[in-house]
Amino acid sequence: MSVAADLARRIADAGAVSVLTGAGMSAESGIPTFRGTHDSLWSTFDPMALATETAWRTDRDLVWGWYRWRMALVAQAPPNAGHRALAALAQHVDVRIATQNVDDLHERAGSVVDAHVHGSLFALRCFECGRAHEAPLDAMEPQAAPLRAAPPFCAYCDGDVRPGVVWFGEALPEDAWQRAVATTHCAVMLVVGTSGLVQPAASLPLLARRHGAYVVELNPARSALSDAVDLHWPVTAAEGLPLLQAALTT
Ligand code: NAD
C-alpha cells in the first residue's frame, strides 16, 4: 500500500487529522523558509539583527522595513496545492491546523487555523501599549529587497507599531499555545515543512505521539524530528498533500 493510501485509511478511520505546519508549507508559494535552502531567509539576513526586541530597540526602521517587505511578499503569494489540499480535506474529515507560519495562506486557501503559535505578520500592535493597530498600511510596490522604513504610529499612545509575530526570546501567545496543544490529542498528525528546531513548537509532534497519535513528517529533507516520528515521507507539501487528498476522497 502506498504511503498516501495508508495515511488516508488511518485518517478516514479516525475521521480527523491534526496538522502542524512550518515555513516549508509555504515554500512552493514563493515564500522563503528560514532554514534549509541556500536562498532561505537566514542565509541572506541575520535573524538576530531583525527578529528580536533588541533589534527593534536598536534600529526599528531596519526591522520594520524587513517585515514590511515580507508582508508584501506574502500578500502577492498564492496558496499552493498543499494549502488547497488541506482545505479540501476538511470537507471530508475534521482537520485541525496549528501553524508556525506568520503568513495567511492556509486561511486564503479556505482552511480554519486553530492556532498561529508564532503570531501573524498582519496582526499589528503597538510596541508600547500593546493595543491592536487596525488602520490600513500604505500600499507597497513589490520590491526585490527590503528597504528601511519608519513604522506607523499608534492611534492611542503615539508609540511605534510592530508586527504581531513572536520574536526570538519572546513568550508564545498563551491562548494560541493552548489551542495548539489541544490539536495533539489526535489519532493522526501530519508535520509539514518544519525543521523542528524552534521550541516549544517542535515539541507538539512528540506530545501527539505521547497521546497515541501516528505521526508522519512531510519534508523533502530530514529534520530534527525525523527520527522521533513514525514515518518520514520525503515529499514536498505541494506533492504529498494532494496525493493524500486524492487517496482519501476517491
Ligand atoms: P524552517 O525554515 O526552520 O525549516 C523549513 C523546513 O521546511 C526545512 O526542514 C525544509 O527542509 C522544509 N521544506 C523546504 N521546502 C519544503 C517544501 N516544499 N515542502 C515541505 N517541506 C519543505 O521553518 P520552521 O521550522 O517553520 O521555522 C520556524 C520559524 O520560521 C517559524 O517561527 C516561522 O514563523 C518562521 N517562518 C515563517 C514563514 C511563513 O510564515 N511562511 C516563512 C519563513 C519562516
Short mmCIF file of N, CA, C and O in Angstrom, two decimals, residues 148-205:
data_model
loop_
_atom_site.label_atom_id
_atom_site.label_comp_id
_atom_site.label_asym_id
_atom_site.label_seq_id
_atom_site.Cartn_x
_atom_site.Cartn_y
_atom_site.Cartn_z
N ARG A 148 14.74 50.25 4.34
CA ARG A 148 14.41 50.82 5.65
C ARG A 148 13.11 51.60 5.55
O ARG A 148 12.84 52.23 4.54
N ALA A 149 12.30 51.52 6.60
CA ALA A 149 11.03 52.26 6.61
C ALA A 149 10.62 52.53 8.05
O ALA A 149 10.80 51.68 8.92
N ALA A 150 10.08 53.72 8.29
CA ALA A 150 9.63 54.06 9.64
C ALA A 150 8.30 53.37 9.93
O ALA A 150 7.41 53.39 9.08
N PRO A 151 8.15 52.77 11.10
CA PRO A 151 6.85 52.13 11.43
C PRO A 151 5.78 53.19 11.64
O PRO A 151 6.09 54.33 11.97
N PRO A 152 4.50 52.79 11.45
CA PRO A 152 3.41 53.73 11.73
C PRO A 152 3.29 54.01 13.22
O PRO A 152 3.86 53.29 14.03
N PHE A 153 2.53 55.08 13.55
CA PHE A 153 2.32 55.43 14.96
C PHE A 153 1.03 54.83 15.47
O PHE A 153 0.04 54.74 14.73
N CYS A 154 1.00 54.50 16.74
CA CYS A 154 -0.21 54.01 17.40
C CYS A 154 -1.20 55.16 17.55
O CYS A 154 -0.83 56.28 17.93
N ALA A 155 -2.49 54.87 17.24
CA ALA A 155 -3.53 55.91 17.32
C ALA A 155 -3.82 56.30 18.76
O ALA A 155 -4.37 57.36 19.02
N TYR A 156 -3.47 55.44 19.74
CA TYR A 156 -3.81 55.71 21.14
C TYR A 156 -2.69 56.42 21.89
O TYR A 156 -2.92 57.37 22.63
N CYS A 157 -1.45 55.92 21.71
CA CYS A 157 -0.38 56.45 22.58
C CYS A 157 0.78 57.03 21.78
O CYS A 157 1.78 57.43 22.39
N ASP A 158 0.67 57.01 20.45
CA ASP A 158 1.73 57.56 19.61
C ASP A 158 3.01 56.70 19.60
O ASP A 158 4.03 57.12 19.08
N GLY A 159 2.92 55.50 20.21
CA GLY A 159 4.08 54.61 20.16
C GLY A 159 4.27 54.05 18.76
O GLY A 159 3.45 54.26 17.87
N ASP A 160 5.36 53.32 18.57
CA ASP A 160 5.60 52.70 17.27
C ASP A 160 4.86 51.38 17.15
O ASP A 160 4.78 50.61 18.12
N VAL A 161 4.35 51.11 15.95
CA VAL A 161 3.60 49.88 15.69
C VAL A 161 4.57 48.79 15.21
O VAL A 161 5.44 49.04 14.39
N ARG A 162 4.39 47.58 15.76
CA ARG A 162 5.26 46.45 15.42
C ARG A 162 4.43 45.32 14.80
O ARG A 162 3.21 45.25 15.00
N PRO A 163 5.07 44.41 14.08
CA PRO A 163 4.33 43.25 13.56
C PRO A 163 3.94 42.32 14.70
O PRO A 163 4.64 42.25 15.72
N GLY A 164 2.84 41.59 14.51
CA GLY A 164 2.34 40.71 15.57
C GLY A 164 2.97 39.34 15.57
O GLY A 164 2.28 38.34 15.81
N VAL A 165 4.24 39.28 15.27
CA VAL A 165 4.94 37.99 15.26
C VAL A 165 5.66 37.80 16.60
O VAL A 165 5.90 38.77 17.31
N VAL A 166 5.98 36.55 16.89
CA VAL A 166 6.74 36.26 18.11
C VAL A 166 8.22 36.32 17.75
O VAL A 166 8.69 35.56 16.90
N TRP A 167 8.93 37.22 18.35
CA TRP A 167 10.37 37.33 18.08
C TRP A 167 11.14 36.33 18.94
O TRP A 167 10.64 35.85 19.97
N PHE A 168 12.38 36.06 18.53
CA PHE A 168 13.27 35.21 19.34
C PHE A 168 13.35 35.79 20.75
O PHE A 168 13.52 37.00 20.92
N GLY A 169 13.18 34.91 21.71
CA GLY A 169 13.29 35.34 23.11
C GLY A 169 11.96 35.75 23.71
O GLY A 169 11.88 35.98 24.92
N GLU A 170 10.90 35.87 22.89
CA GLU A 170 9.60 36.26 23.42
C GLU A 170 8.76 35.01 23.73
O GLU A 170 8.93 33.96 23.09
N ALA A 171 7.83 35.17 24.68
CA ALA A 171 6.92 34.06 25.01
C ALA A 171 5.87 33.92 23.91
O ALA A 171 5.52 34.90 23.24
N LEU A 172 5.38 32.70 23.72
CA LEU A 172 4.28 32.50 22.76
C LEU A 172 2.99 33.03 23.35
O LEU A 172 2.81 33.03 24.56
N PRO A 173 2.05 33.48 22.48
CA PRO A 173 0.74 33.86 23.00
C PRO A 173 0.09 32.64 23.66
O PRO A 173 -0.04 31.58 23.02
N GLU A 174 -0.30 32.76 24.92
CA GLU A 174 -0.74 31.62 25.72
C GLU A 174 -1.98 30.93 25.12
O GLU A 174 -2.06 29.70 25.07
N ASP A 175 -2.94 31.74 24.64
CA ASP A 175 -4.18 31.13 24.12
C ASP A 175 -3.88 30.31 22.86
O ASP A 175 -4.38 29.19 22.70
N ALA A 176 -3.05 30.84 21.98
CA ALA A 176 -2.70 30.10 20.76
C ALA A 176 -1.96 28.81 21.12
O ALA A 176 -2.18 27.75 20.52
N TRP A 177 -1.07 28.92 22.11
CA TRP A 177 -0.31 27.73 22.50
C TRP A 177 -1.24 26.65 23.06
O TRP A 177 -1.12 25.47 22.72
N GLN A 178 -2.21 27.05 23.87
CA GLN A 178 -3.13 26.06 24.43
C GLN A 178 -3.97 25.40 23.32
O GLN A 178 -4.23 24.20 23.36
N ARG A 179 -4.36 26.19 22.33
CA ARG A 179 -5.13 25.60 21.21
C ARG A 179 -4.24 24.64 20.41
O ARG A 179 -4.68 23.61 19.92
N ALA A 180 -2.94 24.98 20.27
CA ALA A 180 -2.02 24.09 19.55
C ALA A 180 -1.84 22.79 20.32
O ALA A 180 -1.85 21.70 19.73
N VAL A 181 -1.71 22.89 21.62
CA VAL A 181 -1.57 21.68 22.44
C VAL A 181 -2.82 20.81 22.30
O VAL A 181 -2.73 19.57 22.22
N ALA A 182 -3.98 21.45 22.21
CA ALA A 182 -5.23 20.68 22.07
C ALA A 182 -5.22 19.85 20.78
O ALA A 182 -5.80 18.76 20.74
N THR A 183 -4.54 20.34 19.74
CA THR A 183 -4.51 19.57 18.47
C THR A 183 -3.70 18.29 18.61
O THR A 183 -3.77 17.42 17.75
N THR A 184 -2.90 18.17 19.67
CA THR A 184 -2.07 16.97 19.82
C THR A 184 -2.86 15.78 20.37
O THR A 184 -2.34 14.67 20.42
N HIS A 185 -4.11 16.02 20.77
CA HIS A 185 -4.98 14.90 21.17
C HIS A 185 -5.65 14.39 19.89
O HIS A 185 -6.72 14.85 19.50
N CYS A 186 -4.96 13.51 19.22
CA CYS A 186 -5.42 13.09 17.88
C CYS A 186 -4.91 11.68 17.61
O CYS A 186 -4.02 11.18 18.29
N ALA A 187 -5.49 11.07 16.55
CA ALA A 187 -5.04 9.73 16.16
C ALA A 187 -3.95 9.80 15.10
O ALA A 187 -3.10 8.91 15.00
N VAL A 188 -4.00 10.85 14.28
CA VAL A 188 -3.00 11.03 13.21
C VAL A 188 -2.56 12.48 13.20
O VAL A 188 -3.40 13.39 13.24
N MET A 189 -1.25 12.70 13.14
CA MET A 189 -0.74 14.06 12.97
C MET A 189 0.21 14.10 11.77
O MET A 189 1.09 13.25 11.63
N LEU A 190 0.02 15.13 10.93
CA LEU A 190 0.96 15.40 9.84
C LEU A 190 1.84 16.56 10.28
O LEU A 190 1.33 17.57 10.80
N VAL A 191 3.13 16.44 10.04
CA VAL A 191 4.07 17.52 10.38
C VAL A 191 4.69 17.96 9.05
O VAL A 191 5.43 17.21 8.43
N VAL A 192 4.33 19.16 8.61
CA VAL A 192 4.66 19.55 7.23
C VAL A 192 5.63 20.73 7.21
O VAL A 192 5.32 21.81 7.72
N GLY A 193 6.83 20.51 6.66
CA GLY A 193 7.73 21.62 6.36
C GLY A 193 8.27 22.37 7.55
O GLY A 193 8.34 23.59 7.52
N THR A 194 8.67 21.65 8.57
CA THR A 194 9.32 22.33 9.69
C THR A 194 10.66 21.68 9.99
O THR A 194 10.80 20.46 9.88
N SER A 195 11.64 22.51 10.35
CA SER A 195 12.97 21.98 10.68
C SER A 195 12.97 21.33 12.05
O SER A 195 13.91 20.62 12.41
N GLY A 196 11.95 21.63 12.87
CA GLY A 196 11.87 21.05 14.20
C GLY A 196 12.92 21.62 15.15
O GLY A 196 13.25 21.00 16.16
N LEU A 197 13.40 22.81 14.83
CA LEU A 197 14.46 23.40 15.66
C LEU A 197 13.95 24.49 16.59
O LEU A 197 14.67 24.93 17.48
N VAL A 198 12.73 24.96 16.36
CA VAL A 198 12.21 26.06 17.17
C VAL A 198 11.28 25.49 18.25
O VAL A 198 10.26 24.88 17.94
N GLN A 199 11.67 25.69 19.49
CA GLN A 199 10.85 25.24 20.63
C GLN A 199 9.99 26.40 21.13
O GLN A 199 10.38 27.55 20.96
N PRO A 200 8.82 26.13 21.72
CA PRO A 200 8.30 24.81 22.04
C PRO A 200 7.51 24.15 20.91
O PRO A 200 7.04 23.04 21.09
N ALA A 201 7.37 24.84 19.75
CA ALA A 201 6.54 24.27 18.67
C ALA A 201 7.00 22.86 18.30
O ALA A 201 6.18 21.97 18.03
N ALA A 202 8.33 22.65 18.33
CA ALA A 202 8.87 21.35 17.91
C ALA A 202 8.47 20.22 18.86
O ALA A 202 8.64 19.04 18.53
N SER A 203 7.95 20.58 20.03
CA SER A 203 7.55 19.53 20.98
C SER A 203 6.15 19.00 20.66
O SER A 203 5.75 17.96 21.20
N LEU A 204 5.39 19.68 19.81
CA LEU A 204 4.00 19.28 19.56
C LEU A 204 3.89 17.88 18.96
O LEU A 204 3.05 17.07 19.40
N PRO A 205 4.73 17.53 17.95
CA PRO A 205 4.62 16.15 17.41
C PRO A 205 4.95 15.09 18.46
O PRO A 205 4.36 14.01 18.46
#
